[in-house]
Amino acid sequence: MEYKESATVELKRILEDDMKTEIVAFLNSYLGGCIYVGVDDNGQLFEMDDEEKDLMESKVINWIRDEAIFPNCSEFVNLSFNEDGVLEIHINPGTEKPYYIKSKGLKPSGVYIRYGRNKSQASHEEINN
């Protein structure tokens, strides 16, 4: 498989906590998207052992189930590992927008929207619409 970033694809070498903002941005978009974890920005694969894969999957599940992202988005986010061993986080657009990082609240620092190939903090107007 060829990996390339686009308006609906984000590549990440490793899973980091700030990736919650990427999930929120896709939930708040009109297209949704997919985050591939284990691939760098050049499309090169980063090998992970089974323990690392289990930890990554558990971490994302905890973000969703423990409501680090609010409102609940579990029905819009699906996880799987593909044939390359890459974690695919498929995110459909949410229906209860705006979604936000619960610890930051429903304000620009907690709400993100995907615009093209980038995510941006939402403005007050975008949050209130």
PDB file of C-alpha atoms in Angstrom:
ATOM      1  CA  MET A   1       0.000   0.000   0.000  1.00  0.00           C
ATOM      2  CA  GLU A   2       1.204   3.530  -0.746  1.00  0.00           C
ATOM      3  CA  TYR A   3       0.786   6.031   2.088  1.00  0.00           C
ATOM      4  CA  LYS A   4       0.365   9.710   1.315  1.00  0.00           C
ATOM      5  CA  GLU A   5      -1.163  12.528   3.356  1.00  0.00           C
ATOM      6  CA  SER A   6      -4.272  14.252   2.032  1.00  0.00           C
ATOM      7  CA  ALA A   7      -7.377  16.036   3.257  1.00  0.00           C
ATOM      8  CA  THR A   8      -8.634  12.701   4.620  1.00  0.00           C
ATOM      9  CA  VAL A   9      -5.358  10.940   5.473  1.00  0.00           C
ATOM     10  CA  GLU A  10      -2.919  11.726   8.283  1.00  0.00           C
ATOM     11  CA  LEU A  11       0.349   9.807   8.734  1.00  0.00           C
ATOM     12  CA  LYS A  12       1.957   9.378  12.142  1.00  0.00           C
ATOM     13  CA  ARG A  13       5.127   7.510  12.970  1.00  0.00           C
ATOM     14  CA  ILE A  14       4.095   6.884  16.586  1.00  0.00           C
ATOM     15  CA  LEU A  15       0.997   7.346  18.694  1.00  0.00           C
ATOM     16  CA  GLU A  16       1.199  10.472  20.857  1.00  0.00           C
ATOM     17  CA  ASP A  17      -1.346  12.095  23.155  1.00  0.00           C
ATOM     18  CA  ASP A  18      -1.752  15.109  20.871  1.00  0.00           C
ATOM     19  CA  MET A  19      -3.226  12.732  18.292  1.00  0.00           C
ATOM     20  CA  LYS A  20      -6.543  13.153  20.118  1.00  0.00           C
ATOM     21  CA  THR A  21      -6.725  16.551  18.420  1.00  0.00           C
ATOM     22  CA  GLU A  22      -6.437  14.849  15.007  1.00  0.00           C
ATOM     23  CA  ILE A  23      -9.341  12.561  15.875  1.00  0.00           C
ATOM     24  CA  VAL A  24     -11.412  15.538  17.039  1.00  0.00           C
ATOM     25  CA  ALA A  25     -10.577  17.439  13.842  1.00  0.00           C
ATOM     26  CA  PHE A  26     -11.786  14.564  11.659  1.00  0.00           C
ATOM     27  CA  LEU A  27     -14.937  14.136  13.778  1.00  0.00           C
ATOM     28  CA  ASN A  28     -15.723  17.832  13.266  1.00  0.00           C
ATOM     29  CA  SER A  29     -15.035  17.713   9.517  1.00  0.00           C
ATOM     30  CA  TYR A  30     -17.555  16.911   6.803  1.00  0.00           C
ATOM     31  CA  LEU A  31     -15.455  14.137   5.260  1.00  0.00           C
ATOM     32  CA  GLY A  32     -13.949  12.260   8.197  1.00  0.00           C
ATOM     33  CA  GLY A  33     -10.650  10.570   7.549  1.00  0.00           C
ATOM     34  CA  CYS A  34      -8.076   7.978   8.493  1.00  0.00           C
ATOM     35  CA  ILE A  35      -4.965   8.204  10.625  1.00  0.00           C
ATOM     36  CA  TYR A  36      -2.251   5.674   9.861  1.00  0.00           C
ATOM     37  CA  VAL A  37       0.054   5.075  12.828  1.00  0.00           C
ATOM     38  CA  GLY A  38       3.370   3.444  12.026  1.00  0.00           C
ATOM     39  CA  VAL A  39       4.097   5.473   8.890  1.00  0.00           C
ATOM     40  CA  ASP A  40       6.275   8.597   8.701  1.00  0.00           C
ATOM     41  CA  ASP A  41       5.451  11.671   6.597  1.00  0.00           C
ATOM     42  CA  ASN A  42       7.396  10.223   3.648  1.00  0.00           C
ATOM     43  CA  GLY A  43       5.260   7.072   3.613  1.00  0.00           C
ATOM     44  CA  GLN A  44       7.981   4.860   5.098  1.00  0.00           C
ATOM     45  CA  LEU A  45       6.831   2.109   7.450  1.00  0.00           C
ATOM     46  CA  PHE A  46       7.969   2.068  11.058  1.00  0.00           C
ATOM     47  CA  GLU A  47       8.003  -1.482  12.411  1.00  0.00           C
ATOM     48  CA  MET A  48       6.353  -2.199  15.731  1.00  0.00           C
ATOM     49  CA  ASP A  49       6.291  -5.353  17.797  1.00  0.00           C
ATOM     50  CA  ASP A  50       3.068  -6.930  19.059  1.00  0.00           C
ATOM     51  CA  GLU A  51       3.390  -5.330  22.500  1.00  0.00           C
ATOM     52  CA  GLU A  52       3.656  -1.840  20.976  1.00  0.00           C
ATOM     53  CA  LYS A  53       0.633  -2.565  18.788  1.00  0.00           C
ATOM     54  CA  ASP A  54      -1.435  -3.718  21.769  1.00  0.00           C
ATOM     55  CA  LEU A  55      -0.484  -0.617  23.759  1.00  0.00           C
ATOM     56  CA  MET A  56      -1.409   1.712  20.888  1.00  0.00           C
ATOM     57  CA  GLU A  57      -4.764   0.067  20.322  1.00  0.00           C
ATOM     58  CA  SER A  58      -5.576   0.157  24.048  1.00  0.00           C
ATOM     59  CA  LYS A  59      -4.604   3.806  24.285  1.00  0.00           C
ATOM     60  CA  VAL A  60      -6.936   4.879  21.459  1.00  0.00           C
ATOM     61  CA  ILE A  61      -9.769   2.744  22.842  1.00  0.00           C
ATOM     62  CA  ASN A  62      -9.286   4.390  26.233  1.00  0.00           C
ATOM     63  CA  TRP A  63      -9.402   7.871  24.679  1.00  0.00           C
ATOM     64  CA  ILE A  64     -12.749   7.019  23.134  1.00  0.00           C
ATOM     65  CA  ARG A  65     -14.330   4.958  25.914  1.00  0.00           C
ATOM     66  CA  ASP A  66     -13.067   7.050  28.832  1.00  0.00           C
ATOM     67  CA  GLU A  67     -14.459  10.083  27.070  1.00  0.00           C
ATOM     68  CA  ALA A  68     -11.187  12.001  26.675  1.00  0.00           C
ATOM     69  CA  ILE A  69     -13.048  13.129  23.574  1.00  0.00           C
ATOM     70  CA  PHE A  70     -16.551  14.451  24.160  1.00  0.00           C
ATOM     71  CA  PRO A  71     -19.337  13.827  23.300  1.00  0.00           C
ATOM     72  CA  ASN A  72     -18.970  10.078  22.987  1.00  0.00           C
ATOM     73  CA  CYS A  73     -17.604   9.215  19.558  1.00  0.00           C
ATOM     74  CA  SER A  74     -17.177   5.441  19.808  1.00  0.00           C
ATOM     75  CA  GLU A  75     -19.639   4.723  17.002  1.00  0.00           C
ATOM     76  CA  PHE A  76     -17.656   6.954  14.596  1.00  0.00           C
ATOM     77  CA  VAL A  77     -14.139   5.604  15.234  1.00  0.00           C
ATOM     78  CA  ASN A  78     -12.945   2.160  14.110  1.00  0.00           C
ATOM     79  CA  LEU A  79      -9.518   0.631  14.694  1.00  0.00           C
ATOM     80  CA  SER A  80      -7.702  -2.140  12.859  1.00  0.00           C
ATOM     81  CA  PHE A  81      -4.222  -3.193  11.814  1.00  0.00           C
ATOM     82  CA  ASN A  82      -3.707  -3.594   8.080  1.00  0.00           C
ATOM     83  CA  GLU A  83      -1.516  -6.066   6.173  1.00  0.00           C
ATOM     84  CA  ASP A  84       1.514  -3.781   6.703  1.00  0.00           C
ATOM     85  CA  GLY A  85       1.076  -3.883  10.487  1.00  0.00           C
ATOM     86  CA  VAL A  86      -0.025  -0.233  10.481  1.00  0.00           C
ATOM     87  CA  LEU A  87      -2.744   0.901  12.883  1.00  0.00           C
ATOM     88  CA  GLU A  88      -5.633   2.376  10.905  1.00  0.00           C
ATOM     89  CA  ILE A  89      -7.891   4.731  12.831  1.00  0.00           C
ATOM     90  CA  HIS A  90     -10.938   5.337  10.629  1.00  0.00           C
ATOM     91  CA  ILE A  91     -12.983   8.343  11.719  1.00  0.00           C
ATOM     92  CA  ASN A  92     -16.402   9.132  10.293  1.00  0.00           C
ATOM     93  CA  PRO A  93     -17.809  12.643  10.657  1.00  0.00           C
ATOM     94  CA  GLY A  94     -19.629  12.878  13.959  1.00  0.00           C
ATOM     95  CA  THR A  95     -23.273  13.829  14.297  1.00  0.00           C
ATOM     96  CA  GLU A  96     -23.052  15.732  17.612  1.00  0.00           C
ATOM     97  CA  LYS A  97     -20.615  18.484  16.630  1.00  0.00           C
ATOM     98  CA  PRO A  98     -18.603  20.104  17.961  1.00  0.00           C
ATOM     99  CA  TYR A  99     -16.440  17.360  19.442  1.00  0.00           C
ATOM    100  CA  TYR A 100     -13.698  18.471  21.813  1.00  0.00           C
ATOM    101  CA  ILE A 101     -10.909  17.389  24.130  1.00  0.00           C
ATOM    102  CA  LYS A 102     -12.734  16.986  27.410  1.00  0.00           C
ATOM    103  CA  SER A 103      -9.833  18.219  29.563  1.00  0.00           C
ATOM    104  CA  LYS A 104      -9.671  21.484  27.575  1.00  0.00           C
ATOM    105  CA  GLY A 105     -13.410  22.064  27.315  1.00  0.00           C
ATOM    106  CA  LEU A 106     -15.704  23.478  24.683  1.00  0.00           C
ATOM    107  CA  LYS A 107     -13.462  26.396  23.708  1.00  0.00           C
ATOM    108  CA  PRO A 108     -10.946  26.989  20.911  1.00  0.00           C
ATOM    109  CA  SER A 109      -8.110  25.200  22.744  1.00  0.00           C
ATOM    110  CA  GLY A 110     -10.218  22.022  22.882  1.00  0.00           C
ATOM    111  CA  VAL A 111     -12.048  22.080  19.538  1.00  0.00           C
ATOM    112  CA  TYR A 112     -10.282  21.304  16.259  1.00  0.00           C
ATOM    113  CA  ILE A 113     -11.473  21.105  12.668  1.00  0.00           C
ATOM    114  CA  ARG A 114      -9.748  19.539   9.669  1.00  0.00           C
ATOM    115  CA  TYR A 115      -9.217  21.959   6.772  1.00  0.00           C
ATOM    116  CA  GLY A 116      -7.517  20.356   3.805  1.00  0.00           C
ATOM    117  CA  ARG A 117      -4.367  18.632   5.040  1.00  0.00           C
ATOM    118  CA  ASN A 118      -4.225  20.541   8.335  1.00  0.00           C
ATOM    119  CA  LYS A 119      -6.124  20.815  11.568  1.00  0.00           C
ATOM    120  CA  SER A 120      -6.933  24.170  13.149  1.00  0.00           C
ATOM    121  CA  GLN A 121      -8.384  25.318  16.408  1.00  0.00           C
ATOM    122  CA  ALA A 122     -12.001  26.254  15.936  1.00  0.00           C
ATOM    123  CA  SER A 123     -13.080  29.852  16.325  1.00  0.00           C
ATOM    124  CA  HIS A 124     -15.799  30.840  18.801  1.00  0.00           C
ATOM    125  CA  GLU A 125     -18.150  31.274  15.842  1.00  0.00           C
ATOM    126  CA  GLU A 126     -17.457  27.742  14.581  1.00  0.00           C
ATOM    127  CA  ILE A 127     -18.019  26.325  18.051  1.00  0.00           C
ATOM    128  CA  ASN A 128     -21.334  28.112  18.453  1.00  0.00           C
ATOM    129  CA  ASN A 129     -22.770  27.177  15.030  1.00  0.00           C
TER     130      ASN A 129
END
